[in-house]
Coordinates of C-alpha atoms in Angstrom, one line a residue:
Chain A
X1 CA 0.0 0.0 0.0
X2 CA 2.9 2.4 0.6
X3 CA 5.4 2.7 -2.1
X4 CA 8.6 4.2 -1.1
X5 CA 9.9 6.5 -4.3
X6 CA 13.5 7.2 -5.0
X7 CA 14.8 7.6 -1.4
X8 CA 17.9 5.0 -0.8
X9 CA 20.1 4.7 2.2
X10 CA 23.6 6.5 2.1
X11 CA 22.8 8.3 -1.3
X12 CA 23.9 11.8 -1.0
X13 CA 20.8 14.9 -1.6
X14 CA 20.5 18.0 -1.5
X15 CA 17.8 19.6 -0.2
X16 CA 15.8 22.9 -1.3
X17 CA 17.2 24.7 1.6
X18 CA 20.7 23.6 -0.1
X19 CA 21.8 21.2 2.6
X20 CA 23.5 17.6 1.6
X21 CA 22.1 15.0 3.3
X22 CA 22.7 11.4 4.0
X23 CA 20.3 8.9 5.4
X24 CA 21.8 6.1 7.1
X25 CA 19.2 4.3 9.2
X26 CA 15.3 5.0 8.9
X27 CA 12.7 2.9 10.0
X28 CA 9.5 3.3 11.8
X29 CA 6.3 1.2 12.8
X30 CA 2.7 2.1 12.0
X31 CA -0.4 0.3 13.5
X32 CA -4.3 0.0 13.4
X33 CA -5.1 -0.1 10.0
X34 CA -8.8 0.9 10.1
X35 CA -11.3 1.4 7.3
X36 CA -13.9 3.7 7.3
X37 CA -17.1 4.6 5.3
X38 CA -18.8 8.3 6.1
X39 CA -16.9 8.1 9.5
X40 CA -17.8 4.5 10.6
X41 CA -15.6 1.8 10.6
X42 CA -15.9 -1.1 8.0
X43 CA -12.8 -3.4 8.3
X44 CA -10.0 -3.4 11.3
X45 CA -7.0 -4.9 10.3
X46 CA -6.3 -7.9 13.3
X47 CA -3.1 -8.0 14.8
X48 CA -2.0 -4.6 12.9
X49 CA 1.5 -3.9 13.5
X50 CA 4.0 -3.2 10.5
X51 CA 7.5 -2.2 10.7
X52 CA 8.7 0.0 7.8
X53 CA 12.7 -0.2 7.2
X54 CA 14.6 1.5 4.3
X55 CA 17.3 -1.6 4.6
X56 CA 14.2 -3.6 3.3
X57 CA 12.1 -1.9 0.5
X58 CA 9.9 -4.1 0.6
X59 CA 9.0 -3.7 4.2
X60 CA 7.4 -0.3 2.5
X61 CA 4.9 -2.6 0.6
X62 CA 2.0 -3.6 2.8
X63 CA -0.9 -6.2 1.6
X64 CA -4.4 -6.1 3.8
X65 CA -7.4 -7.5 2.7
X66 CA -10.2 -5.3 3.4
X67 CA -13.5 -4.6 2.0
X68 CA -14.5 -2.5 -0.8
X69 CA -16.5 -0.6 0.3
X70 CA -14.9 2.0 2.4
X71 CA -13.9 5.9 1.7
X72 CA -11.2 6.7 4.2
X73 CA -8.1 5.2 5.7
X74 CA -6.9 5.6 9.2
X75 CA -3.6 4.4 10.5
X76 CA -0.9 4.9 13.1
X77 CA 2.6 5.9 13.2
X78 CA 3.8 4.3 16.3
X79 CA 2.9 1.5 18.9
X80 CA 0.1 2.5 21.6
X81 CA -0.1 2.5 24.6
X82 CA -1.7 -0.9 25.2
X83 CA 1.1 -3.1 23.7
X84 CA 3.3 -0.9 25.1
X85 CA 2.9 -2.0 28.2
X86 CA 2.1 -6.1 27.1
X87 CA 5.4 -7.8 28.3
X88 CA 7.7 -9.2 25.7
X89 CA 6.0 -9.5 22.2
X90 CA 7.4 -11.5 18.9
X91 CA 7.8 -11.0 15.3
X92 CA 8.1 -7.6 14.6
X93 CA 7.8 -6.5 18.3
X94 CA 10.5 -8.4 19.2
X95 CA 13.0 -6.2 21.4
X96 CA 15.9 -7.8 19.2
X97 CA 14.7 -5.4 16.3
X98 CA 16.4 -2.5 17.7
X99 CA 12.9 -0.3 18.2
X100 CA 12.9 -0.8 21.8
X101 CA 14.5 1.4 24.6
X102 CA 15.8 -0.4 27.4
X103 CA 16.9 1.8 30.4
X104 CA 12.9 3.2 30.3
X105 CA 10.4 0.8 28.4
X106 CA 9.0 1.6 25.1
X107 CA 8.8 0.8 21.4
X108 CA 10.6 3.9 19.2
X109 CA 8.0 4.7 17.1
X110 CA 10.4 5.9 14.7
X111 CA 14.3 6.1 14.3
X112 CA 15.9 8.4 12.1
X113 CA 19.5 8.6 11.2
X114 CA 22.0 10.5 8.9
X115 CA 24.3 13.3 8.1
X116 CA 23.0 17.1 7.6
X117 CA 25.4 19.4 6.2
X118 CA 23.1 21.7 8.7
X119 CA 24.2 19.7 12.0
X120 CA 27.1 21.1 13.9
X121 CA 27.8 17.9 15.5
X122 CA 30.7 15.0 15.7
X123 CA 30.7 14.3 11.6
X124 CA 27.2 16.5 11.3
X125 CA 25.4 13.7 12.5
X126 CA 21.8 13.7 13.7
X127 CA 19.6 11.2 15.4
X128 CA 16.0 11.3 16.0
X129 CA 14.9 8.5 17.4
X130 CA 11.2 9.3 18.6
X131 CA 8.9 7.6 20.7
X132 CA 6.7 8.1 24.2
X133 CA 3.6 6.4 25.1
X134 CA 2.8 7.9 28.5
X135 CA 1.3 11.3 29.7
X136 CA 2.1 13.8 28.7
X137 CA 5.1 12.2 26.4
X138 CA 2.8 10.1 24.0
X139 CA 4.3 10.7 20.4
X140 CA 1.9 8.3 19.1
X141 CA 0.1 9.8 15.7
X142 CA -2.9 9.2 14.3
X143 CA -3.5 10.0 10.4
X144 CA -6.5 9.9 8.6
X145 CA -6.6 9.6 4.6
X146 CA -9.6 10.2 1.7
X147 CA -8.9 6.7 -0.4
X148 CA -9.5 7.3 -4.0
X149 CA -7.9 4.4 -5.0
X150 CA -9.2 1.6 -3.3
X151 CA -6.8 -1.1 -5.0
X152 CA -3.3 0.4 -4.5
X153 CA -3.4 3.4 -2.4
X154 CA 0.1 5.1 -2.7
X155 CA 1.4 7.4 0.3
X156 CA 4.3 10.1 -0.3
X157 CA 6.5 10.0 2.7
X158 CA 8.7 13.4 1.9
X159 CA 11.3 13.8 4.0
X160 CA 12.2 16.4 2.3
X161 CA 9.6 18.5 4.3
X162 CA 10.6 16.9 7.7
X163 CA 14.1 18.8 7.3
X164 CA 12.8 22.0 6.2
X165 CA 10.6 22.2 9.6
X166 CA 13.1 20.8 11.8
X167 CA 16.0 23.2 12.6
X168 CA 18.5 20.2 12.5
X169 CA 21.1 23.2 13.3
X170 CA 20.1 23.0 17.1
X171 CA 17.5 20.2 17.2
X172 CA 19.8 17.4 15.8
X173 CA 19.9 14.8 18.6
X174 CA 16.5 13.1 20.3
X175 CA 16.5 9.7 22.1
X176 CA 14.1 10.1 24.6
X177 CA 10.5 10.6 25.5
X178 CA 9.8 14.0 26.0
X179 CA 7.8 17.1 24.8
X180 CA 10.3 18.0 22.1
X181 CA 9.9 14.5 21.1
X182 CA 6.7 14.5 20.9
X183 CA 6.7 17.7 18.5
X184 CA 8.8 16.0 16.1
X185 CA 6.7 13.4 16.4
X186 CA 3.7 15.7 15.3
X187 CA 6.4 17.2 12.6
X188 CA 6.7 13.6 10.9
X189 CA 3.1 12.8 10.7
X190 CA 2.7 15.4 8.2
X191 CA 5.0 14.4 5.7
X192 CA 2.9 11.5 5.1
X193 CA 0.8 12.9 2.1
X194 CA -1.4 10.7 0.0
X195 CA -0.9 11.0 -4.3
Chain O
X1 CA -8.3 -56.9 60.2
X2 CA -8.5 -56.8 56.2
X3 CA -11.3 -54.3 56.6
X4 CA -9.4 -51.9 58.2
X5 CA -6.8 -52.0 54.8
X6 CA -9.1 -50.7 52.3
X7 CA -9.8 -47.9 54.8
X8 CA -6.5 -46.2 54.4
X9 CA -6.0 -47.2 50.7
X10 CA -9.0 -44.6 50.4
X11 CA -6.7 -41.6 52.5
X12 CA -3.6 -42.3 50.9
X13 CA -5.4 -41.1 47.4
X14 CA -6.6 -38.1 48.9
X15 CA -3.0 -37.8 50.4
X16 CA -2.0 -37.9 46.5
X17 CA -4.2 -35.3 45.5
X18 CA -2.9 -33.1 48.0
X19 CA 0.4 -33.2 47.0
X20 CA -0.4 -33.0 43.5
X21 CA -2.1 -29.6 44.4
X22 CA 1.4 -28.3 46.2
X23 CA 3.0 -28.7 43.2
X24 CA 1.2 -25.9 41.3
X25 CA 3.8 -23.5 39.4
X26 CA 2.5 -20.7 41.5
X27 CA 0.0 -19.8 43.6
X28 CA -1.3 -16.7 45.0
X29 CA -0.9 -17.4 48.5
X30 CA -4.6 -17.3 50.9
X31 CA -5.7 -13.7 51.3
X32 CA -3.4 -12.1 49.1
X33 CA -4.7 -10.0 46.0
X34 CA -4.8 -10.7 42.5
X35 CA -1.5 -10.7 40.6
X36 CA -1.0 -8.5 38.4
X37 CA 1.2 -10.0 35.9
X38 CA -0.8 -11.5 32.9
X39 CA -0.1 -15.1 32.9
X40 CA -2.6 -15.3 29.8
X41 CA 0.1 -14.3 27.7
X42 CA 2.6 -16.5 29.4
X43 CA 1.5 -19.7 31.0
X44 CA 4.2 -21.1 33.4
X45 CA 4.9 -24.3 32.1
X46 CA 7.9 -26.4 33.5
X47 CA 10.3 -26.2 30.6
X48 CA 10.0 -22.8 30.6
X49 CA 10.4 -22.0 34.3
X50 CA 13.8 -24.1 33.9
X51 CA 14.8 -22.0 30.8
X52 CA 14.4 -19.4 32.2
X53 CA 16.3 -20.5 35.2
X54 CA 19.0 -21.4 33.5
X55 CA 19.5 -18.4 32.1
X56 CA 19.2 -16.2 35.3
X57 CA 22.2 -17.8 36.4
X58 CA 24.1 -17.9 33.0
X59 CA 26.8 -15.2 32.6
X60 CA 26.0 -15.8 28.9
X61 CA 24.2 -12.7 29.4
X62 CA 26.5 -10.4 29.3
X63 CA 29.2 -8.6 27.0
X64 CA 32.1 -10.5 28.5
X65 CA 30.4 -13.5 29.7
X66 CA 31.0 -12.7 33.4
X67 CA 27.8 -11.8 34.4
X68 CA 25.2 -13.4 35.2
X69 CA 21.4 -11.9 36.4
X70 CA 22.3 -13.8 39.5
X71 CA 25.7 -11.8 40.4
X72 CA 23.6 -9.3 41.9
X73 CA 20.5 -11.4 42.9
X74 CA 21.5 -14.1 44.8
X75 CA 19.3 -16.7 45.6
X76 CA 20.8 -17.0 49.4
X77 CA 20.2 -13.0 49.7
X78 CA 16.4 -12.7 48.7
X79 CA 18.0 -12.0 45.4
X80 CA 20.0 -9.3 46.1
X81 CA 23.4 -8.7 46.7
X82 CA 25.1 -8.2 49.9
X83 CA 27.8 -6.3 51.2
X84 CA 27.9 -3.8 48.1
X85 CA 26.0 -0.8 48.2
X86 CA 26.3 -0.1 45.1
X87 CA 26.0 -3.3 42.6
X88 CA 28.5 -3.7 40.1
X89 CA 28.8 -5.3 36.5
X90 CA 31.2 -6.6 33.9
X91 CA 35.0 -5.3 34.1
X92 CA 34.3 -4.2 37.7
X93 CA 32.3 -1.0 37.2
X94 CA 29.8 0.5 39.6
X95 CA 26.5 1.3 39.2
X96 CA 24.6 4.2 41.0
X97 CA 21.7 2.0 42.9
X98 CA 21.6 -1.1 45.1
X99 CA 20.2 -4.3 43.2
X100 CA 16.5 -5.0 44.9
X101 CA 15.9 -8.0 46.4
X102 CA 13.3 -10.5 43.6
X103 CA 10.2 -11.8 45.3
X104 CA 6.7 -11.7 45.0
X105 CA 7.1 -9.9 41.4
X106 CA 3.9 -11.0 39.7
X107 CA 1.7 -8.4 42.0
X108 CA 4.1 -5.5 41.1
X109 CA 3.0 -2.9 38.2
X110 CA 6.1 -1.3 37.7
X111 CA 10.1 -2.4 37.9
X112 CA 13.9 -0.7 39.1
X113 CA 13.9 1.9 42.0
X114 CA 12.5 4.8 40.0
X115 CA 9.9 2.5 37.9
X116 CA 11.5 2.9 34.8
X117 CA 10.2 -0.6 33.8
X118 CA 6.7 -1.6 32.8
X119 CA 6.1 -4.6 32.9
X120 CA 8.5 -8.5 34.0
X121 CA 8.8 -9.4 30.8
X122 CA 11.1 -6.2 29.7
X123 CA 13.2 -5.8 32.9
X124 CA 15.6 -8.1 32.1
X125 CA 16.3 -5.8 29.3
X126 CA 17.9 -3.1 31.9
X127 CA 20.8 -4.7 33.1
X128 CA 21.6 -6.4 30.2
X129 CA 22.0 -3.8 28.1
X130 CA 23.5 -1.4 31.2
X131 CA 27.0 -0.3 30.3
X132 CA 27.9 -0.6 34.1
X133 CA 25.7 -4.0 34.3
X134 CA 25.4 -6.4 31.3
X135 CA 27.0 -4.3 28.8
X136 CA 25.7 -6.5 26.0
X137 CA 22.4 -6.1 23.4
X138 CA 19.3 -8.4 23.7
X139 CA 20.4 -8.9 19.4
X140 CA 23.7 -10.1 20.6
X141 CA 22.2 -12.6 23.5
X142 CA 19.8 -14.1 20.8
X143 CA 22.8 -14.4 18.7
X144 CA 24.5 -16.3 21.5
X145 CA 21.7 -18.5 22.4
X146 CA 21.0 -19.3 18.7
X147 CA 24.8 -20.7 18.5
X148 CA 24.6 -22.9 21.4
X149 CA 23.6 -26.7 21.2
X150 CA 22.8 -27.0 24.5
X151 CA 20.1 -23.6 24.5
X152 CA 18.9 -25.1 20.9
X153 CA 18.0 -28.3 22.8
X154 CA 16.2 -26.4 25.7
X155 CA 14.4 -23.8 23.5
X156 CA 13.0 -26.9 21.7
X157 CA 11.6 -28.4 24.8
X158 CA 10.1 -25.4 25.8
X159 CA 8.7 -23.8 22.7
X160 CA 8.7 -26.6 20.5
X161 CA 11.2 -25.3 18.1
X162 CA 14.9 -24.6 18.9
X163 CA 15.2 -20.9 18.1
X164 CA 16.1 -18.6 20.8
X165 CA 14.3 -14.9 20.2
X166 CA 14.0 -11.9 22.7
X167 CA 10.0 -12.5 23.2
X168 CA 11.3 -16.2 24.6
X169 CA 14.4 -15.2 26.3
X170 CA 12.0 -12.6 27.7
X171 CA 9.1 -14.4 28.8
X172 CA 11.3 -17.1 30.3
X173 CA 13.5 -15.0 32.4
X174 CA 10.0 -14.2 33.4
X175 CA 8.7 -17.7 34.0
X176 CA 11.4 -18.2 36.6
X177 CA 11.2 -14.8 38.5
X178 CA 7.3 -15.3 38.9
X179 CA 7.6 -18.6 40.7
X180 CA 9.6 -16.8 43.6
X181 CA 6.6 -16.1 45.5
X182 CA 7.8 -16.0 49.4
X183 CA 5.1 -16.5 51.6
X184 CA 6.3 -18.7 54.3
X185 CA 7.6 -16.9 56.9
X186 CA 6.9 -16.8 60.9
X187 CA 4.7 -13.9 59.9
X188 CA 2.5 -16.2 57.9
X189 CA 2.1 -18.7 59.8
X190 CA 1.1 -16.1 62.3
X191 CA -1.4 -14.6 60.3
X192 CA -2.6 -18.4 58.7
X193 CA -3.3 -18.9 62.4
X194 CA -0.7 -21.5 62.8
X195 CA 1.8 -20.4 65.0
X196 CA 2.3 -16.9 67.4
X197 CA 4.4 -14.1 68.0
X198 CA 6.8 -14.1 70.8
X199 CA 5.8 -11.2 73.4
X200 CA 8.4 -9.1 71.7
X201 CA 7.2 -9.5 68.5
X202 CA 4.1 -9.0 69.2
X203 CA 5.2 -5.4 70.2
X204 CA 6.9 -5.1 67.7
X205 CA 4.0 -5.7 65.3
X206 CA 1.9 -3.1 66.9
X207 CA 4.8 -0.9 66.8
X208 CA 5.2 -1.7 62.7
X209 CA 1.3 -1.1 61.8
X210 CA 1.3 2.6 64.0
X211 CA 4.8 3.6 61.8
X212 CA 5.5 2.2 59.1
X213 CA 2.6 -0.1 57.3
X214 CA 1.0 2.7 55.8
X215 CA 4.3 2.7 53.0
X216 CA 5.3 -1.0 53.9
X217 CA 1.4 -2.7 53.5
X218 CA 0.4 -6.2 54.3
X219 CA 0.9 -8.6 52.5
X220 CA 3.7 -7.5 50.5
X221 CA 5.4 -5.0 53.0
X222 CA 4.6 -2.2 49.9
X223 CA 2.4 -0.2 48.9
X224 CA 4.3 -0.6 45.4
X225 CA 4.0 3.0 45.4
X226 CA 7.1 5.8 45.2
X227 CA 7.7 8.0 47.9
X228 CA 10.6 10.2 48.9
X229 CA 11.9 8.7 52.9
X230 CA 13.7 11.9 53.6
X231 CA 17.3 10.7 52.7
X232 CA 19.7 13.1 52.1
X233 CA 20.8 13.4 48.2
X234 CA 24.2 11.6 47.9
X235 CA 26.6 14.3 46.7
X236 CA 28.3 12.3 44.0
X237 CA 25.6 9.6 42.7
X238 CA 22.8 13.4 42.3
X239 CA 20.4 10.7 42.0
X240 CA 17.0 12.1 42.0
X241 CA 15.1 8.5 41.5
X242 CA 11.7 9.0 39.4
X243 CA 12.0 12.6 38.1
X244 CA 14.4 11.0 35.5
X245 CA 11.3 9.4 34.5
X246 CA 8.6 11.5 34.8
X247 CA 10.2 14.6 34.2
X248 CA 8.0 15.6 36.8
X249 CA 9.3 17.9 39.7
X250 CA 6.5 16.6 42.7
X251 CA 8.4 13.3 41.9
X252 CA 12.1 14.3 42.7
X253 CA 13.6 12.2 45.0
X254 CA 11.2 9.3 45.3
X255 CA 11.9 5.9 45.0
X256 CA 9.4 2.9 44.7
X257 CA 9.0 1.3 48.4
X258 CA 10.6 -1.7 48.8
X259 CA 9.4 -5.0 50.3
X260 CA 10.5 -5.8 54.1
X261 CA 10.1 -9.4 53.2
X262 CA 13.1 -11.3 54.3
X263 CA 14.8 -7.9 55.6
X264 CA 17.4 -9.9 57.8
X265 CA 19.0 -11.0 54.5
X266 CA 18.6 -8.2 52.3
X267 CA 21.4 -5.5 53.1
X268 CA 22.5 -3.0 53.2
X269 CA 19.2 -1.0 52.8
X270 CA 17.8 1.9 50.5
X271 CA 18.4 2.7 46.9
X272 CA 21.8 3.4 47.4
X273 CA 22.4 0.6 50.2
X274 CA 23.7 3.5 52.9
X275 CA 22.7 1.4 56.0
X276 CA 24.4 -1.6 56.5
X277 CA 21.7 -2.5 59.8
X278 CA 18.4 -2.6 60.5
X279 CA 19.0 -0.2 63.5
X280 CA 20.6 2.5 60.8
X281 CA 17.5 2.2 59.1
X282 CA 15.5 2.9 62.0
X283 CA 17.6 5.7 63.4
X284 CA 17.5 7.8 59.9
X285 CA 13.7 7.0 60.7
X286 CA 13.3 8.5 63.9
X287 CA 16.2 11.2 63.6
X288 CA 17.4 11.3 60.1
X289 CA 14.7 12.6 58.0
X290 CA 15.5 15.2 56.4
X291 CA 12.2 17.7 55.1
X292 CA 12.6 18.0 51.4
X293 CA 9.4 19.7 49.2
X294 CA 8.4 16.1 48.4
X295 CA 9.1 14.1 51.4
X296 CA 6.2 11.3 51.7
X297 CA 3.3 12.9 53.5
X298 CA 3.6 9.4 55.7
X299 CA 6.5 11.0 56.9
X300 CA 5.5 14.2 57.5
X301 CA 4.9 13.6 61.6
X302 CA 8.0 12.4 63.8
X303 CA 8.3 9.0 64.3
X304 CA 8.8 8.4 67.8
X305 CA 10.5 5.2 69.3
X306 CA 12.7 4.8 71.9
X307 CA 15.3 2.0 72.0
X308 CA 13.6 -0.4 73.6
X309 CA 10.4 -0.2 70.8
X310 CA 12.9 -0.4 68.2
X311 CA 14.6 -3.7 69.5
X312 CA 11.1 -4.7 69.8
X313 CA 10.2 -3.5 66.1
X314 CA 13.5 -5.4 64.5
X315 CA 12.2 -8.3 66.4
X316 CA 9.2 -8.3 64.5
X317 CA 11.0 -7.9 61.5
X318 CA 13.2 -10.9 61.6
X319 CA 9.8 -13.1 61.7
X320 CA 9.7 -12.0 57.9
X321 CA 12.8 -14.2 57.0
X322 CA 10.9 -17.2 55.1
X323 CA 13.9 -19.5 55.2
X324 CA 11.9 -21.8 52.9
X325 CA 12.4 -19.6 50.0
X326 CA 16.1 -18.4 50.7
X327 CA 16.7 -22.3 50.5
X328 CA 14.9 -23.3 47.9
X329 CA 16.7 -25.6 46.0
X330 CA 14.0 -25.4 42.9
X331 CA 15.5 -21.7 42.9
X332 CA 19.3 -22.1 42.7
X333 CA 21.9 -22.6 40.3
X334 CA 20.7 -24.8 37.5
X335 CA 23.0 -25.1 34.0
X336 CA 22.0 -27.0 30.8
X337 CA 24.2 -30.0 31.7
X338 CA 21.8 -30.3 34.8

């Protein structure tokens, strides 16, 4: 259902703002796939966990079954609050898959990693890795999309937009929950844009 | 004469049944409330519970393969690690808190001294992955495991197929901490109506519910809660215990309450194991506390006891020792050879 474009790890781009950047590690889990129609809901996907990693393009390619018969798509970016605090899961939950934070428990909803020609740090490297499921630190995101499509429904991830309203200048290094977290968190969701 | 025979045939089956019931994996002892770990999602089993033993006392767990969960949690200790304040991990470095002691787990919510930790299944992911603990990645512990015939073989019994992952690692390390339920102390019997306190302790027990049950609360000896005792902040360790969780300021300086369970065995006391006694632990009580913003409101009003009540009150605190847990050969050092 979501095609990644031309995005690969390590390339070298250069963004509108003229930075070079360099993406070394991006992955992130969205949840609760649910379909609506005018508002009610029409399919839940069970079990609805994916975990979207560049290493693996297909990861990026998700196959649900679902009804016809819906109008809008609703999904999140992140892990909730309820497996969040289930014990030790498997699959793609699985603590070995590097979303996890050990010294305080919680999934990362979304690691991000690279070089910004922007970033004054140790070889201009940033990390975001975002995530929070409690009060008042719950980066958890809920989108909602109009499906026109209701075959292959494509969704733009541009991160592109994610740099240009992030100041990776000062705001380069996140690896906890917090409130700063949890506005990059809001930051992300919107460069999830349906074509 | 023959008679008589068939009689006790008939009470040696309900004998059987008896002991058949003893043997349950765990039991929530009379009187005691509901756990609250999920065994749903994780239903002892035997295998498991051995697993996971096995592991809890398999240095395999760490970077360097020198430590094991059970350095700091001995089995003879209540789990916990005597004579070191401060617990300390692979090449000899120190932490900043005093390992608790492990029993009763399944009715606590929340994990570590500051609650960092959700939920069992996850806490063994702390220490491992602790640069002054374990030092090592759950990844790398999988990869280990997956290597290793004798884990292969024991994985297979358990899960019925031999590959090691972090959910079974996990949940096994779980299945072995949940079955050390102690409930079998003098206290117990006490309260089961089977035996009684000693004059002293008696005292002593009155003394304990007037000061100090309203943080340290029947049956578990906590309230499970956090709450700041009025300790003095350690200069060097500047550890402010659940803020660094919460990033909430009514919270500086509180640490979750722990268990007086087995007391006599678990020294030194508090999060950063200042008191080597009992009787340091009761002077700070009386004369120590000092009056930060968030001290416990428990606390707020003296504590009053003159030396005499506090032999009385450590009296009644030895009759928590349950040696029947501290020597429980089902919990100690088990290997794969085994």
């Amino acid at each position: 259902m979501i095609a990644h474009q031309s995005l690969k790890l390590d390339s070298l781009y250069t963004l509108f703002n003229k930075d070079s950047i360099r993406i070394t590690n991006f992955k992130f889990y969205i949840s609760n796939f649910t379909f609506l129609k005018n508002g009610q809901i029409v399919f839940k996907e069970k079990n609805s966990f994916h975990l979207l990693d560049l290493k693996d393009t297909n990861s990026f390619k998700i196959h649900i079954k679902s009804p016809q018969n819906y109008t809008q798509i609703q999904f999140c970016i992140g892990i909730d609050s309820v497996a969040n605090s289930a014990g030790a899961m498997g699959g793609i939950l699985d603590p070995t898959k590097g979303m996890y934070w050990t010294w305080q428990n919680g999934y990362i909803n979304m690691k991000l990693e690279g070089t910004s020609s922007a970033c004054k740090t140790r070889n201009n490297e940033f990390v975001y890795h975002i995530g929070g499921y409690q009060y008042p630190f719950n980066s958890l995101q809920s989108l909602i999309f109009k499906a026109v499509n209701k075959q292959n429904v494509t969704i733009g991830i541009e991160l592109n937009k994610f740099f240009s309203d992030v100041n990776s200048n000062t705001n380069h290094t996140m690896m906890s929950p917090s409130l700063q977290a949890v506005k990059l968190a809001e930051i992300f969701k919107t460069i999830f844009v349906i074509e | 004469m023959k008679i008589k025979l068939l009689l006790i045939l008939l009470i040696f089956t309900g004998l059987m049944s008896f002991v058949a019931h003893k043997d349950l994996l765990f039991f929530a002892p009379k009187k005691w409330p509901k756990p609250v770990y999920n065994f749903t999602n994780n239903s002892l089993d035997k295998t498991k519970i051995k697993l996971g033993r096995i592991l809890f006392y398999d240095p395999i767990l760490s970077k360097n393969n020198t430590i094991s969960c059970a350095n700091c949690h001995s089995p003879y200790n209540a789990f916990t690690h005597v004579d070191h304040a401060l617990s300390h991990g692979i090449g000899d470095s120190i932490g900043i808190r005093n390992s608790p002691a492990l029993m009763n787990l399944a009715w606590h919510k929340s994990f570590m001294w500051d609650g960092a930790v959700n939920h069992l299944d996850m806490q063994a992911l702390s220490p491992i992955s602790h640069l002054d603990e374990m030092g090592e990645t759950i990844e790398n512990v999988v990869l280990k495991l997956q290597q290793s015939n004798g884990y292969k073989r024991l994985f297979y019994k358990a899960y019925g197929d031999s590959l090691a992952t972090g959910e079974r690692v996990l949940k096994s390390i779980s299945q072995f901490m949940l079955t050390l339920v102690s409930s079998n102390s003098k206290y117990d019997s006490v309260i089961n109506m089977k035996a009684s306190f000693s004059i002293q302790e008696k005292k002593g027990y009155t003394i304990f519910l007037k000061n100090c049950s309203s943080c340290h609360t029947e049956p578990l000896f906590t309230n499970l809660n956090f709450e700041n005792n009025g300790l003095s902040l350690d200069k060097d360790l500047k550890d402010y215990g659940r803020i660094k969780v919460t990033q909430s300021a009514k919270d500086s300086l509180k640490f979750k309450v722990p268990t007086l369970r087995n007391i006599e065995f678990t020294y030194p006391y508090m999060h950063d194991g200042r008191f080597k006694t009992i009787g340091e632990v009761l002077n700070h009580y009386t004369d120590g506390i000092i009056h930060y913003k968030t001290l416990s409101q428990l606390l707020q009003k003296k504590i009053k006891l003159n030396a005499d009540e506090k032999v009385d009150l450590t009296t009644f605190l030895l009759t928590l020792t349950d040696k029947s847990f501290l020597f429980n050969p089902k919990f100690g050092y088990l290997n794969f050879r085994q």
